[in-house]
Short mmCIF file of C-alpha atoms in Angstrom, two decimals:
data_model
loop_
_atom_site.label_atom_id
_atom_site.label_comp_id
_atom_site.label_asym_id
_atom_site.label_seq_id
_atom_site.Cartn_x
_atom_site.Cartn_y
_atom_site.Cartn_z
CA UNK A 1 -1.43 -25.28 1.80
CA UNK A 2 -3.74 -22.67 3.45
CA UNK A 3 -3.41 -19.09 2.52
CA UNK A 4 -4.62 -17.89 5.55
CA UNK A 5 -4.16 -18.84 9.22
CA UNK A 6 -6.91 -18.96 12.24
CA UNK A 7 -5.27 -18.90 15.29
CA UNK A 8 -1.85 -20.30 15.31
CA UNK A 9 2.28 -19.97 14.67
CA UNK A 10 4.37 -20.32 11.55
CA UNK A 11 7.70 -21.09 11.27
CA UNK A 12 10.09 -18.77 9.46
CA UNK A 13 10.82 -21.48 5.90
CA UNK A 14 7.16 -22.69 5.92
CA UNK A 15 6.88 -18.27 6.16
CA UNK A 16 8.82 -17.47 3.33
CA UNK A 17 7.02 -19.71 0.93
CA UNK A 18 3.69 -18.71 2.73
CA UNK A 19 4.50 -14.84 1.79
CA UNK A 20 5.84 -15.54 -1.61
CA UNK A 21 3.01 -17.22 -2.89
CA UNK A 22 0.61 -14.77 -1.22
CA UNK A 23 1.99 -11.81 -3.49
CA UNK A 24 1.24 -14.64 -6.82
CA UNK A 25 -2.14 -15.07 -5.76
CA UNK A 26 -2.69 -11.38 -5.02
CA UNK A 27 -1.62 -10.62 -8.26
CA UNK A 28 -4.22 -13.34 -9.58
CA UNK A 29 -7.19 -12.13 -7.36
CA UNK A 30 -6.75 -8.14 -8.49
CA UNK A 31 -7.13 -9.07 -12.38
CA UNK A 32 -9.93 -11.77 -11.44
CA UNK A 33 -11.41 -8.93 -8.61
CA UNK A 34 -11.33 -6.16 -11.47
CA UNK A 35 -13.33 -8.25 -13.84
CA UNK A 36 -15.64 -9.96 -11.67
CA UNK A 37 -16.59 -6.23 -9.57
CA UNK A 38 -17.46 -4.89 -13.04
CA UNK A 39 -20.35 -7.53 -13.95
CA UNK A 40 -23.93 -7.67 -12.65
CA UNK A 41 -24.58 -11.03 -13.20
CA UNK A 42 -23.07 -13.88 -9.83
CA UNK A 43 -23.09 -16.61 -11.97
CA UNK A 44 -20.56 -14.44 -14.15
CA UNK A 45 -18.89 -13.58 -10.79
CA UNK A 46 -18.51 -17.29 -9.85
CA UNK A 47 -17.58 -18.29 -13.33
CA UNK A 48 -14.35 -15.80 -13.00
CA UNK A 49 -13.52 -17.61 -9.52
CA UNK A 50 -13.97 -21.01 -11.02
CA UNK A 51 -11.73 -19.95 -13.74
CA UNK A 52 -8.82 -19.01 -11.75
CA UNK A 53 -8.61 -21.75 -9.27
CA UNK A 54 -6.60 -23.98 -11.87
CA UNK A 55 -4.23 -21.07 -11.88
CA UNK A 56 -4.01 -20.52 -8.62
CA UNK A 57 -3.11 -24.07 -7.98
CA UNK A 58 -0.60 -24.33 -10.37
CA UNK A 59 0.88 -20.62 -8.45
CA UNK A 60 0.81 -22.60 -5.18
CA UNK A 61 2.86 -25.51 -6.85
CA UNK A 62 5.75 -23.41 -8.42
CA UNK A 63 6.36 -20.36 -6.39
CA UNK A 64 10.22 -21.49 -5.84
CA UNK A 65 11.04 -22.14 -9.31
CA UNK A 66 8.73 -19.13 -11.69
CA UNK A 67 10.71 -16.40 -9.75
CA UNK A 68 13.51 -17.31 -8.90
CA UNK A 69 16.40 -16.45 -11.70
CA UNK A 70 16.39 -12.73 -11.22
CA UNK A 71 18.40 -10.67 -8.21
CA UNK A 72 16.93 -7.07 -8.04
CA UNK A 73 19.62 -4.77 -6.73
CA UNK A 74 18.14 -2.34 -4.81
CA UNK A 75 19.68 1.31 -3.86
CA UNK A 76 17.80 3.23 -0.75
CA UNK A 77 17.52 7.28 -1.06
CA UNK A 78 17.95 9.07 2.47
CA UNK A 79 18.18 6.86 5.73
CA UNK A 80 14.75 7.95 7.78
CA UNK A 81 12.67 5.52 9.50
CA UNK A 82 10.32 4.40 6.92
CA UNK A 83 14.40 3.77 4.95
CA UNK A 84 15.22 1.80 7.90
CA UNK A 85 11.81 -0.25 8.32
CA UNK A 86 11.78 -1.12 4.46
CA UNK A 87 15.46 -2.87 4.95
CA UNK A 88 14.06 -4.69 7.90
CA UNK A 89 11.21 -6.43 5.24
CA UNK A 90 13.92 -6.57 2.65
CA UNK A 91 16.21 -8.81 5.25
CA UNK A 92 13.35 -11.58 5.32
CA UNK A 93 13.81 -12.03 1.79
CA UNK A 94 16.24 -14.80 0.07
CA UNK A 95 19.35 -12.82 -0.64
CA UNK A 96 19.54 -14.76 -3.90
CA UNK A 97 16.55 -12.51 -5.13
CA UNK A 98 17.09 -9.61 -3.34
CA UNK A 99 20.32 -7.51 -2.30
CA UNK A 100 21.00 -3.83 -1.49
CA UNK A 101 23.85 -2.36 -3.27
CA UNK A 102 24.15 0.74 -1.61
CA UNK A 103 22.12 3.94 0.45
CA UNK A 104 22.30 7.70 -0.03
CA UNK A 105 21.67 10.33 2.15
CA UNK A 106 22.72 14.41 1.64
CA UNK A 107 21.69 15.09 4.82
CA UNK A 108 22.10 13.18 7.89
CA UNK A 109 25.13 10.97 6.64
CA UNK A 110 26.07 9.22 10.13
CA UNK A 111 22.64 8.12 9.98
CA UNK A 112 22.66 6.77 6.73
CA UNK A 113 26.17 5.16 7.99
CA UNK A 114 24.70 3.88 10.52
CA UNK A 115 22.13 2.18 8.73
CA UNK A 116 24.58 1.03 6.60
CA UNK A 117 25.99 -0.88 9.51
CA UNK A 118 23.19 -2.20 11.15
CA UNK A 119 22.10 -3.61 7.63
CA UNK A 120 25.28 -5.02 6.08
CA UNK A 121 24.96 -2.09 3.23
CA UNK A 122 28.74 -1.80 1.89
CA UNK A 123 28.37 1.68 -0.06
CA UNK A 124 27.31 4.96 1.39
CA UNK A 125 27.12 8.24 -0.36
CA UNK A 126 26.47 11.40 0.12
CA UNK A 127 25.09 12.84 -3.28
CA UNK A 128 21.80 11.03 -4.48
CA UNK A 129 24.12 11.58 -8.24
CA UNK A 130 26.31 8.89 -7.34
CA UNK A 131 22.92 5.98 -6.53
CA UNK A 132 21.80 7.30 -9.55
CA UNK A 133 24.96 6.62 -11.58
CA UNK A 134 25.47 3.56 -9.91
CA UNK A 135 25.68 0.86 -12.56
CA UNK A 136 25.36 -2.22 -9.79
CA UNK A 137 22.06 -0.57 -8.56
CA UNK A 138 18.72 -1.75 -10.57
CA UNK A 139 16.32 -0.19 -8.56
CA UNK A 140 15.80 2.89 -5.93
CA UNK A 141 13.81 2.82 -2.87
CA UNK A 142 12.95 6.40 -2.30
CA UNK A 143 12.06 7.26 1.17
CA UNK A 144 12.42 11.32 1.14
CA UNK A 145 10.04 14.03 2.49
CA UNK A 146 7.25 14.26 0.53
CA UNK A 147 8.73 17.74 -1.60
CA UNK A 148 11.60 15.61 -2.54
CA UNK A 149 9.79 12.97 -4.16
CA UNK A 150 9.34 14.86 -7.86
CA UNK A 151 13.18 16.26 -8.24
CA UNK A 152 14.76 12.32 -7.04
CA UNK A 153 12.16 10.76 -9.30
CA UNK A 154 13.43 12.22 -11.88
CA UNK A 155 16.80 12.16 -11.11
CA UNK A 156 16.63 8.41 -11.11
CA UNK A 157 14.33 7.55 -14.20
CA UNK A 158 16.79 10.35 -15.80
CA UNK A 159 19.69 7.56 -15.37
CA UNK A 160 17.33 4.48 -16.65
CA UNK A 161 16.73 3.00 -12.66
CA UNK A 162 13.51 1.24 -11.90
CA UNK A 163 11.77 3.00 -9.05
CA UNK A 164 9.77 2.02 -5.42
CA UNK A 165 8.73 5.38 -4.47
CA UNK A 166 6.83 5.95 -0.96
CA UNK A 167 3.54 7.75 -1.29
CA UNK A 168 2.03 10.22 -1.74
CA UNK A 169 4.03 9.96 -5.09
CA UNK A 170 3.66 14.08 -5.39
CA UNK A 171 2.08 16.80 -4.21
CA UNK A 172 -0.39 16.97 -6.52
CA UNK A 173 -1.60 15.84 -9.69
CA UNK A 174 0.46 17.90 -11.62
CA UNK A 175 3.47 16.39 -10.09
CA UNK A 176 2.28 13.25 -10.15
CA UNK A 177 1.46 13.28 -14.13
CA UNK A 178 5.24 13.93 -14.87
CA UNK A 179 6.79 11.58 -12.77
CA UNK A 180 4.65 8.58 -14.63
CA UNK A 181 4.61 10.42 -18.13
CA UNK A 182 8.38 10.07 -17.60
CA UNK A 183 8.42 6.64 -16.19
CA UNK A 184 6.57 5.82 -19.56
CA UNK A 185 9.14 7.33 -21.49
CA UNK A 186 11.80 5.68 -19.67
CA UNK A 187 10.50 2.36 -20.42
CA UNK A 188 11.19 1.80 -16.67
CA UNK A 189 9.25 0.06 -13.71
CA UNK A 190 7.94 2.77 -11.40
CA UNK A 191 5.59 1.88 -8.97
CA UNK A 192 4.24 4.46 -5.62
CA UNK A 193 4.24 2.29 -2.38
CA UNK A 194 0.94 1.28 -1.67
CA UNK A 195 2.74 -1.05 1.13
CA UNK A 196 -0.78 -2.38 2.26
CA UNK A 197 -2.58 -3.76 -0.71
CA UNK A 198 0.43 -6.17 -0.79
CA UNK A 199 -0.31 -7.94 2.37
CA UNK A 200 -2.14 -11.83 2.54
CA UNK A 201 -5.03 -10.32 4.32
CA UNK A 202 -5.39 -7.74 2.03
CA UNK A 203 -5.36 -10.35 -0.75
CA UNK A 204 -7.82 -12.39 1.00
CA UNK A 205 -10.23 -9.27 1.82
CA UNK A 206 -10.55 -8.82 -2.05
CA UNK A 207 -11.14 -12.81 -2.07
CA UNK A 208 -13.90 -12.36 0.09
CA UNK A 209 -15.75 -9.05 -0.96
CA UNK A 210 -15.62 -11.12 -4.67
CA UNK A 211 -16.85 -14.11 -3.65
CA UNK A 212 -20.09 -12.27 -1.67
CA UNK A 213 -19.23 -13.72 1.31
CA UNK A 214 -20.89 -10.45 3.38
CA UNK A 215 -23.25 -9.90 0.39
CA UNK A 216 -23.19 -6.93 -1.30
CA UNK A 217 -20.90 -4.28 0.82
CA UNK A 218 -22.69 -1.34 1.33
CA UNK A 219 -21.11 0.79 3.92
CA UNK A 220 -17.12 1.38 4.88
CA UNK A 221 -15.96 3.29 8.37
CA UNK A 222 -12.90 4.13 9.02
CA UNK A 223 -10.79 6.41 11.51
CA UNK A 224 -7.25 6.89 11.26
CA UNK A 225 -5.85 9.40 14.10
CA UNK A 226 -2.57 10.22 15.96
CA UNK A 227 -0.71 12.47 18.26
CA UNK A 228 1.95 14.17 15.71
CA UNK A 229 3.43 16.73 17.56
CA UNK A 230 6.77 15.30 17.56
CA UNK A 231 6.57 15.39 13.44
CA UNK A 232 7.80 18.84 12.15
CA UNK A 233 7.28 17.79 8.67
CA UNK A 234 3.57 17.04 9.46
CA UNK A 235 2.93 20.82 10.38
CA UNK A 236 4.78 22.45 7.51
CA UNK A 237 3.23 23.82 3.98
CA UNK A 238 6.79 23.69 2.52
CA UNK A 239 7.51 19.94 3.20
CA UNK A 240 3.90 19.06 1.92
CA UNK A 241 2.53 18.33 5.58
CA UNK A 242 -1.01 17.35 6.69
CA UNK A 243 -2.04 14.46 7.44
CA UNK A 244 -4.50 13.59 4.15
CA UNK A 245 -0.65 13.53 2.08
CA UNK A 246 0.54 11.77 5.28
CA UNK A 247 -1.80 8.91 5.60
CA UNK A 248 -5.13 9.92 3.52
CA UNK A 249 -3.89 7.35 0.86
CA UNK A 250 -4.20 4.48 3.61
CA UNK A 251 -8.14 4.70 3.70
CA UNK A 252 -9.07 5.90 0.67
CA UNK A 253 -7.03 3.20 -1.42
CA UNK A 254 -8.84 0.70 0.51
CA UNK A 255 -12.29 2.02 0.04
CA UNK A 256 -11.39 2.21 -3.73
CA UNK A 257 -10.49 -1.66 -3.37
CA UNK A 258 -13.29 -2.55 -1.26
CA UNK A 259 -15.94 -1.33 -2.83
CA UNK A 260 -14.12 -1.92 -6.69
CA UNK A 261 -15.14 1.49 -8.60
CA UNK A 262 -14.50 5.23 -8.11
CA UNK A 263 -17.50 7.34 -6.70
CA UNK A 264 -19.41 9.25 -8.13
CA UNK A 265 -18.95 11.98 -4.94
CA UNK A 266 -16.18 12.45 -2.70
CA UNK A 267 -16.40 15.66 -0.35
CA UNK A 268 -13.93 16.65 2.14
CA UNK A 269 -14.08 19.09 5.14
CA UNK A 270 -12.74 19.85 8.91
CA UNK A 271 -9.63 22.17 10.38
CA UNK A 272 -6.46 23.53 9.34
CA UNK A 273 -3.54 23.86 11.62
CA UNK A 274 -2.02 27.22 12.52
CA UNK A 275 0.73 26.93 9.77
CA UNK A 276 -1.73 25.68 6.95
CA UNK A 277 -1.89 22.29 6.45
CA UNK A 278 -5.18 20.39 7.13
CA UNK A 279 -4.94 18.70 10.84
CA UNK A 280 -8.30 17.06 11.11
CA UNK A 281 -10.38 15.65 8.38
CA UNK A 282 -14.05 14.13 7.34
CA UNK A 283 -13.95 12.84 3.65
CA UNK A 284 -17.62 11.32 2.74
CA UNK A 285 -17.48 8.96 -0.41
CA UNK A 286 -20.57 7.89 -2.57
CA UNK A 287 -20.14 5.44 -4.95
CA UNK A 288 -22.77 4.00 -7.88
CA UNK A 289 -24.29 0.54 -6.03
CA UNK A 290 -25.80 2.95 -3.52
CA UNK A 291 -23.26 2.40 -1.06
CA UNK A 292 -20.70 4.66 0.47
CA UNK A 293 -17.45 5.18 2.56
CA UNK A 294 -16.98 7.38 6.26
CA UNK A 295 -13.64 8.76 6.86
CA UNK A 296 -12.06 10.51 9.54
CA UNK A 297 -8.71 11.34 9.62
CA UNK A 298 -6.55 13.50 12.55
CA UNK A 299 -2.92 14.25 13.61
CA UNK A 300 -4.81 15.93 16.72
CA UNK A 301 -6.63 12.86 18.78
CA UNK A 302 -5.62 9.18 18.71
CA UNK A 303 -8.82 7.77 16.88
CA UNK A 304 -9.48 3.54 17.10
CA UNK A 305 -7.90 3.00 13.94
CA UNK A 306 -9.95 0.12 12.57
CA UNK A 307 -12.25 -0.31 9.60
CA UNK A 308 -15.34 -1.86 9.66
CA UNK A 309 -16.75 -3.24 6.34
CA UNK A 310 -20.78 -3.68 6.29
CA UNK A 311 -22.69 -5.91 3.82
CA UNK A 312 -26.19 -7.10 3.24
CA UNK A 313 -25.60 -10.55 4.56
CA UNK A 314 -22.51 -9.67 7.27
CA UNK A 315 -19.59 -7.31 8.15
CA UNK A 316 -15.59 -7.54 8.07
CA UNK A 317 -13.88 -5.71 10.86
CA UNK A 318 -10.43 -4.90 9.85
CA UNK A 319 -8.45 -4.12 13.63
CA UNK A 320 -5.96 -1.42 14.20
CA UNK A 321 -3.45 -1.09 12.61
CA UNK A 322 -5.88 -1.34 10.12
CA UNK A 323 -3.49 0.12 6.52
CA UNK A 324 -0.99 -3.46 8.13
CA UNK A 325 -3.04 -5.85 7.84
CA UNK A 326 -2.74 -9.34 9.68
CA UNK A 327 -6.38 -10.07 11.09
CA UNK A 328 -9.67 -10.00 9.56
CA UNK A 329 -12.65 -10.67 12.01
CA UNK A 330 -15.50 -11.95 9.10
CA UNK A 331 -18.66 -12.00 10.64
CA UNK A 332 -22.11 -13.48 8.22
CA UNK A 333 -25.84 -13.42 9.35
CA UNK A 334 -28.58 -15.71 8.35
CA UNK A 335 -32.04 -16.41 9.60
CA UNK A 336 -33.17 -12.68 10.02
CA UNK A 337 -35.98 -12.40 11.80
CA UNK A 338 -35.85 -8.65 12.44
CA UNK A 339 -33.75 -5.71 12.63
CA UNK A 340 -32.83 -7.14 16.28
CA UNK A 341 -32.81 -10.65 15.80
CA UNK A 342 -29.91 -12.26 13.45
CA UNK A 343 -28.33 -14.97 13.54
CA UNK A 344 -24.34 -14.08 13.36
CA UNK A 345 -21.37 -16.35 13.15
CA UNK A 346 -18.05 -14.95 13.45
CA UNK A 347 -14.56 -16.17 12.19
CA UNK A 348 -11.18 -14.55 13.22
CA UNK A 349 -8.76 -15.21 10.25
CA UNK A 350 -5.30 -14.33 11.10
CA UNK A 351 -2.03 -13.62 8.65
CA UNK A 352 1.38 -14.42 10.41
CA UNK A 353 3.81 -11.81 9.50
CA UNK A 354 7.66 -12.86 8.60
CA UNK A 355 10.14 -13.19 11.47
CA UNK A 356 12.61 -10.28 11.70
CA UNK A 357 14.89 -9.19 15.35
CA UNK A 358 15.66 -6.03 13.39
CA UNK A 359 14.04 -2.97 15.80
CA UNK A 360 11.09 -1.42 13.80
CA UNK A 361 10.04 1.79 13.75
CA UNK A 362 6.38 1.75 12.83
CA UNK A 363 3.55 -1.58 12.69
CA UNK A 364 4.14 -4.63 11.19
CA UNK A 365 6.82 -3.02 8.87
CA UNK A 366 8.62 -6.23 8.19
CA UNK A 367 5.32 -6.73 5.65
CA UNK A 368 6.55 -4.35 3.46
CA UNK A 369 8.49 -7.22 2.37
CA UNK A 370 5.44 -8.25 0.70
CA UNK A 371 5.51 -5.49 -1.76
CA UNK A 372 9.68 -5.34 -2.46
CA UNK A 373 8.84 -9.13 -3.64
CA UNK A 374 6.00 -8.10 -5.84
CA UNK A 375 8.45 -5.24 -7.10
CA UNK A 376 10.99 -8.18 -8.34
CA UNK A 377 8.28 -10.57 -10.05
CA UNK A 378 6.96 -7.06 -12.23
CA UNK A 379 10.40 -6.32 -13.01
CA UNK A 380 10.95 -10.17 -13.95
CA UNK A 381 8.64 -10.36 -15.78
CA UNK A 382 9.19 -7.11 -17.83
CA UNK A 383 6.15 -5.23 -16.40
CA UNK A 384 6.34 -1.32 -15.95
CA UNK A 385 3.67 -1.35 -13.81
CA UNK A 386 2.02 -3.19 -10.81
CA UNK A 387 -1.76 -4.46 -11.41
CA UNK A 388 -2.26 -3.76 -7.72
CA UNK A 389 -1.19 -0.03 -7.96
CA UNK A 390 -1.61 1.01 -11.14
CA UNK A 391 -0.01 4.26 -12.69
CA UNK A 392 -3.44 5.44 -13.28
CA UNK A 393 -4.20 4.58 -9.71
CA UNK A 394 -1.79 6.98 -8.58
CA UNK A 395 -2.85 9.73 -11.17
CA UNK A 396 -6.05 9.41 -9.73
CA UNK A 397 -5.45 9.20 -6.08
CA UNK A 398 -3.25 12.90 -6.89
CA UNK A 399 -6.32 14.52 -8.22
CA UNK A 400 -8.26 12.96 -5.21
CA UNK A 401 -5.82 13.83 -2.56
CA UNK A 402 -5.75 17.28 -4.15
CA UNK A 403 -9.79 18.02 -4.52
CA UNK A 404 -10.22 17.26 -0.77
CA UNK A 405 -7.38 19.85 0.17
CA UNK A 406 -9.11 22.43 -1.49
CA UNK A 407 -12.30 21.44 0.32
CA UNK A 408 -10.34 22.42 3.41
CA UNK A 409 -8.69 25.65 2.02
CA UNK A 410 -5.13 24.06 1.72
CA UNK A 411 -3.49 24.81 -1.40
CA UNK A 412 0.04 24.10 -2.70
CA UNK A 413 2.37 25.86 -5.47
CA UNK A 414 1.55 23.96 -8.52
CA UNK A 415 -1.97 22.78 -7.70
CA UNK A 416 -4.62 23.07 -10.62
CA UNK A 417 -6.96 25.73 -8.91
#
């Protein structure tokens, strides 16, 4: 079986094994990517490849059978769009491994009845108490405003429940340290939504950046920008608006992946909004190999939305939507003659996503089913935490997220000044 596609269809049960697997082997290429990004030797690099394949074969053989025993009960706090998007991916999943119990929502009840509805949820209620007591509920989705996410965390690690929590995990690092120091103490899975490092081509952009196939990476770009007016939340200090807690975690995360090590420099700066919050933002990374990272982020302009991924021997375009993966564009020079003669060939990989009629609210968010399966197998398993997004990964990302606030003059209560 291929674990990638170039140019072509899928059907939906060839799909479902196709994305299954895919979260195995991503789970297989982080530990081997981890190891292999810390030596300076390729032969040692190669060696760690070698090592895996048998693995990895042996993954592609008995994805229906390692996985299969456990159902994971999920409960969904508050009934937004990103609620409604995440039941979408959970809907492409085998019921027989994943059901959801019930949804909560203080706030805009119809809605969450209405969800209900549309998604065959038979239990609704209207205190976030009652998920948390909920005995028939093993895990909660939480999908609340970003000021929300400390006081539900703990809510639901206070009553024993596994937790999917959507990022940013807090407002700041502060936050962010007692939600996982709890999680710890709970002896409970808790895992922040990194939705993206969870999709195939994700998986197989780690694949490649390991196995050289661009040479050593160098230089990342990336520009993430939207029109936001119609997002209150976005522009508001209380609700923990801006758009580096809105969507700085999509390109930094994958500069921290790509280039396998935290820098060494990371400097923020650009404009605050009327109310506060940071609107437009230029975060320059530097990182030990002498290479470094580009961002530009905006809830002003609509910006291309891509990355592009340089290395000595060939670059990786990553195409909008970029942080939902489903094509890489891999493109490797030889012969160089001079700085304006290369020889280039160019390879369009392509990821099919699964097959959902469900309406969608933002891209490709039927691949969050990727990570709710990844979820199970840790829980399965016994894990507490994801290899792919560590708790020390979020702890880190906090701090980060926090630092480059204060480069634009945006503080919150409770930040470390």
């Amino acid at each position: 079986m291929q674990f990638y596609k170039t140019r072509g269809t899928q059907n939906i049960t060839t799909q479902t094994l196709y994305y299954v697997t895919c979260v195995h082997i991503q789970v297989i290429s982080s530990l081997v990517y981890k190891h292999a990004m810390t030596e300076h030797s390729e032969s040692k690099v190669q060696a760690k490849l070698h090592s895996s394949s048998s693995l990895i074969t042996v993954l592609r053989k008995s994805t229906s059978e390692s996985m299969g025993a456990m159902k994971l009960r999920w409960g969904i706090c508050t009934a937004g769009m990103i609620a409604n998007d995440f039941l979408v991916g959970l809907s492409t999943l085998p019921r027989e491994e994943h059901i959801v119990q019930a949804i909560a929502e203080a706030r805009a009840v119809q809605q969450a009845k209405d969800l209900a509805k549309t998604h065959g949820i038979a239990v609704v209620y209207e205190r976030f108490e009652d998920l948390a007591m909920d005995p028939d509920v093993d895990i909660v989705y939480i999908a609340a405003v970003n000021q929300m996410h400390l006081p539900l965390c703990k809510l639901f690690l206070n009553h024993g429940k596994h937790i999917l929590c959507e990022k940013p995990l807090a407002l700041n690092e502060n936050e962010c340290r007692q939600i996982v120091d709890m999680a710890k103490e709970k002896g409970v899975f808790f895992m922040e939504g990194w939705w993206s490092r969870f999709f195939p081509a994700a998986a197989k952009l780690r694949e490649l950046i390991t196995e050289r196939a661009i040479g050593e990476v160098r230089f990342m770009q990336c520009a993430m920008g939207f029109l936001t007016d119609f997002k209150d939340r976005l522009k508001k200090k209380e609700f923990g608006g801006g758009i580096l807690l809105d969507n700085g975690i999509y390109p930094l995360s994958l500069a921290l992946m790509v280039f396998g090590q935290r820098p060494v420099s990371c400097s923020g700066s650009g404009f605050l909004a009327d109310s506060g919050v940071d609107e437009t933002c230029m975060i320059s990374m530097l990182f030990p190999n002498k290479a470094a990272a580009s961002l530009s982020l905006s809830m002003v302009v609509a910006l291309p939305n891509e990355v592009n991924i340089q290395g000595t021997r060939g670059h990786i375009k990553i195409p909008t939507p970029f942080w939902v993966p489903t094509k890489l564009e891999v493109t490797t020079q030889s012969d160089v003659e001079s700085p304006f003669k290369v020889k280039e060939k160019t390879e369009t990989l392509e990821f099919p996503l699964p097959v959902s009629d469900l309406p969608q609210n933002y891209p490709h968010a039927v691949g969050m089913s990727y990570e709710a399966e990844a979820v199970r197998q840790c829980i399965t398993r016994g894990d507490k935490e994801c290899s792919l997004v560590r708790h020390e990964d979020s702890l880190y990302m906090a701090a980060l997220l926090e630092k480059l606030r204060h480069d634009l003059g945006y503080v919150l209560e409770g930040d470390a000044i």
